[in-house]
XYZ file of C-alpha atoms in Angstrom:
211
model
C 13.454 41.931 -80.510
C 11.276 40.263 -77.540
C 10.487 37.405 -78.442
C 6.549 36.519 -77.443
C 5.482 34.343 -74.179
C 4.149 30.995 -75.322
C 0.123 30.234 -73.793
C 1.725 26.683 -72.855
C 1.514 24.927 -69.522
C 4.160 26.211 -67.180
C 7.754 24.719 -67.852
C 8.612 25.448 -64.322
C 8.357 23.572 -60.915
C 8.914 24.514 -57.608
C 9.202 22.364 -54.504
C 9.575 22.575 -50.919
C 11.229 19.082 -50.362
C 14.576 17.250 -51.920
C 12.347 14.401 -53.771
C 10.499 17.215 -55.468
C 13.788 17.463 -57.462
C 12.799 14.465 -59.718
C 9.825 16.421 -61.651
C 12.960 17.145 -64.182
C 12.123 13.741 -66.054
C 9.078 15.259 -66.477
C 8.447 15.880 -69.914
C 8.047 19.159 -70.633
C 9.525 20.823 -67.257
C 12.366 22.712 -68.056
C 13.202 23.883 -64.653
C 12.960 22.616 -60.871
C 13.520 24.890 -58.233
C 13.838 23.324 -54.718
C 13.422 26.049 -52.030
C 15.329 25.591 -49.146
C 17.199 27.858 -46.065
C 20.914 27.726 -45.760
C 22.501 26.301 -42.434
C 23.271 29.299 -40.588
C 26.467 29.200 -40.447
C 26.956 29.026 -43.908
C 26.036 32.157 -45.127
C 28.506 34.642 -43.124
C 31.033 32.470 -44.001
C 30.500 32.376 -48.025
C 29.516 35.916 -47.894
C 33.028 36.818 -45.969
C 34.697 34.274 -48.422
C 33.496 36.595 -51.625
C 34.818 39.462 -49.777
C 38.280 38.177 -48.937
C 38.910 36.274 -52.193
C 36.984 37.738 -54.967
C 38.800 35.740 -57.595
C 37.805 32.157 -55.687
C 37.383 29.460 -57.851
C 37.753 25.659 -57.812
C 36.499 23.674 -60.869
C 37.414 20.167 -60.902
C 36.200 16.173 -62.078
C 34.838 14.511 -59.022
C 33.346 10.694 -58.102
C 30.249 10.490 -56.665
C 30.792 9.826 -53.214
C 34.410 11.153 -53.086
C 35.329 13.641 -50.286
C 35.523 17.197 -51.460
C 37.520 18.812 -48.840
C 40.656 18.278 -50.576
C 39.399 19.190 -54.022
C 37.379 22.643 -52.547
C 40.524 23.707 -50.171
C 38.066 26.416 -49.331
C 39.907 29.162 -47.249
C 39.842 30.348 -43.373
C 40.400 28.444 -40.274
C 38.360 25.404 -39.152
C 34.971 27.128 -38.454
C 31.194 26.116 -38.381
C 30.391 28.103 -41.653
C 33.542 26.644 -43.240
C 32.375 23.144 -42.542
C 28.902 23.923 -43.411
C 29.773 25.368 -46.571
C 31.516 21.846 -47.404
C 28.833 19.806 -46.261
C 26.196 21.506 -48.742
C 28.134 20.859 -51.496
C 29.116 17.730 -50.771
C 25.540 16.474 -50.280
C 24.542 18.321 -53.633
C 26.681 16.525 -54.934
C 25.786 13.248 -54.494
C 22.185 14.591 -54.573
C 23.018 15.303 -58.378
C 24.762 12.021 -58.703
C 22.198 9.833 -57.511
C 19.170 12.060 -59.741
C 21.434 11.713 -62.822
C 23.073 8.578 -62.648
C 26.294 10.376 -63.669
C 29.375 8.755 -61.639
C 31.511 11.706 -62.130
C 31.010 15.349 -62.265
C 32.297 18.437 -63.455
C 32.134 21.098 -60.375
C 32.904 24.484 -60.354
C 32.622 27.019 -57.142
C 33.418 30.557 -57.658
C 33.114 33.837 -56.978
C 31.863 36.065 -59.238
C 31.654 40.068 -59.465
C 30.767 40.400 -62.999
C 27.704 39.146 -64.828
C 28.764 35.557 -66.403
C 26.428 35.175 -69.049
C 23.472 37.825 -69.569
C 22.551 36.904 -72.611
C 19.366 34.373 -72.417
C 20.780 31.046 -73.752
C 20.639 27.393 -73.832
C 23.097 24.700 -72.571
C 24.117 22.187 -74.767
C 24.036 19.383 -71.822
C 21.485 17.012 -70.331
C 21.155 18.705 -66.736
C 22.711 21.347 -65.130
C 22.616 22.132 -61.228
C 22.892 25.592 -60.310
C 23.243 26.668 -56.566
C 23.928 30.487 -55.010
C 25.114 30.848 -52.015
C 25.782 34.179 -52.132
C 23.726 37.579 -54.389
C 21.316 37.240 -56.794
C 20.379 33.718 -58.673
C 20.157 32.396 -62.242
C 16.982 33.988 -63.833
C 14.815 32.433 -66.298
C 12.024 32.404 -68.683
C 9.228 30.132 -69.436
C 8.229 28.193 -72.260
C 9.220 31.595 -75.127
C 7.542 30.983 -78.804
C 10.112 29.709 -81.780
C 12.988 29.631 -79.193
C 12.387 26.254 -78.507
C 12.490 25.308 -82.252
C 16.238 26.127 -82.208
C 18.324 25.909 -79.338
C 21.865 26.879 -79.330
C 24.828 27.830 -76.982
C 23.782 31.421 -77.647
C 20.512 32.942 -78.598
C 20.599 36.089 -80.002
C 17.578 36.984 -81.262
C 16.239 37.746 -77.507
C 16.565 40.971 -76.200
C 18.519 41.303 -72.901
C 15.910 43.596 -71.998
C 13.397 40.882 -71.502
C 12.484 40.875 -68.481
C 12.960 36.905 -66.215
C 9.648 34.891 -65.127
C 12.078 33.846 -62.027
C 14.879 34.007 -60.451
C 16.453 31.660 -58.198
C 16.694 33.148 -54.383
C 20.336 32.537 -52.363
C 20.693 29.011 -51.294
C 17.924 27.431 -53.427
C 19.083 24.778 -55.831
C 17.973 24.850 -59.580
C 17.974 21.670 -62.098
C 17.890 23.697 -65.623
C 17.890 21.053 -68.420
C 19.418 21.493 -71.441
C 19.594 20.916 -74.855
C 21.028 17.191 -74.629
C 17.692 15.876 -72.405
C 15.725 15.134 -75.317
C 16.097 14.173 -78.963
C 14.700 17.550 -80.873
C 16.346 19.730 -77.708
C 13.050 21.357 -77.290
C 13.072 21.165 -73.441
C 16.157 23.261 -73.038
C 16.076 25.924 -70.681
C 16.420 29.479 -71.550
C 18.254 31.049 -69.100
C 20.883 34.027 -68.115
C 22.966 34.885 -65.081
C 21.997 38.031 -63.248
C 22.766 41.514 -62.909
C 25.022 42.014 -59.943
C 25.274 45.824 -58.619
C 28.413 47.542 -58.518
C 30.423 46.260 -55.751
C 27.995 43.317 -54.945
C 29.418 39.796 -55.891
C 28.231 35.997 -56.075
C 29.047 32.738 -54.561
C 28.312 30.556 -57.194
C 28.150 26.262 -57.574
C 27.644 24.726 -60.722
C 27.507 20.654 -61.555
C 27.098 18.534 -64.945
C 27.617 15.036 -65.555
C 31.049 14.005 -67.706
C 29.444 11.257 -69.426
């Protein structure tokens, strides 16, 4: 069944600048959206990379502040897009690090041509950054009546035919908090990956602190 919209205050911000990022200690903000353009070169180059090597995928424990180029090995020759690619998510990275306070990280870049997870759900985690660099982005709900009252990894009761409030555009970077940030969970977001089309795919990055 759909489950009804709550009349609260919006759970949802959206920012044009990096220091907008920090409304996700604000109680009662679920989700942060900072919209931002891609380098140019980035964007042929992770949309080629889908293309060439649909099964990519690097997950790994990293250090704030460690170099990534080793841990991403990202494929091609030495190119603009390559190096841009590498930049980004080495400055999200410590971007995340320095918001959380986490020293390490669990990271995870992939390619996707499925739909991950399209159920609407919760994480059980404080903070989770999501990033696409590549087809549609994570979509989400606002504040939804009685979910709140019981998060878990998996909610069932909503119907996958609910239709998102938003959805994350390529290249704009998404704090979602989860059940972990607060004491009763009730700030968790409810979430779902997208639909992808047949024969479309996603460049996806993902990071959560390890403790």
């Amino acid at each position: 069944m759909n489950a009804p919209r709550s009349s609260a205050a919006p759970s949802s911000v959206f920012t044009d600048e990096l220091v907008g990022l920090s409304a996700i200690y604000t109680p009662g903000v679920r989700v942060v959206a900072w919209r931002r353009d891609l380098p140019e070169p980035l964007t042929p180059y992770a949309a080629g990379l889908v293309t060439r090597r649909p099964s990519f995928e690097r997950a790994c424990a990293v250090y704030a502040g460690q170099p990534l180029a080793a841990a991403l090995d990202l494929p091609g020759e030495v190119s603009e897009g390559r190096a841009a690619l590498l930049a980004d998510v080495q400055q999200l990275t410590q971007i995340f690090a320095d918001l959380t306070g986490d020293h390490q990280l669990g990271l995870r870049l992939r390619a996707l041509e499925g739909t991950m997870c399209p159920k609407w759900h919760v994480d059980r985690l404080r903070v989770r950054l999501i990033c696409t660099y590549v087809g549609p982005g994570t979509e989400w709900l606002e504040v939804v009546d009685g979910v709140e009252q019981s998060p878990s990894p998996r909610i069932l009761g909503l119907s996958s035919s609910l239709a998102p409030d938003h959805r994350l555009s390529p290249g704009w970077v998404g704090l979602f908090k989860g059940a972990s940030a607060s004491d009763d969970g009730h700030d968790a977001a409810v979430h779902r990956s997208p639909s992808v089309p047949e024969g479309g795919a996603r460049l996806l990055l993902t990071l959560e602190g390890l403790g």
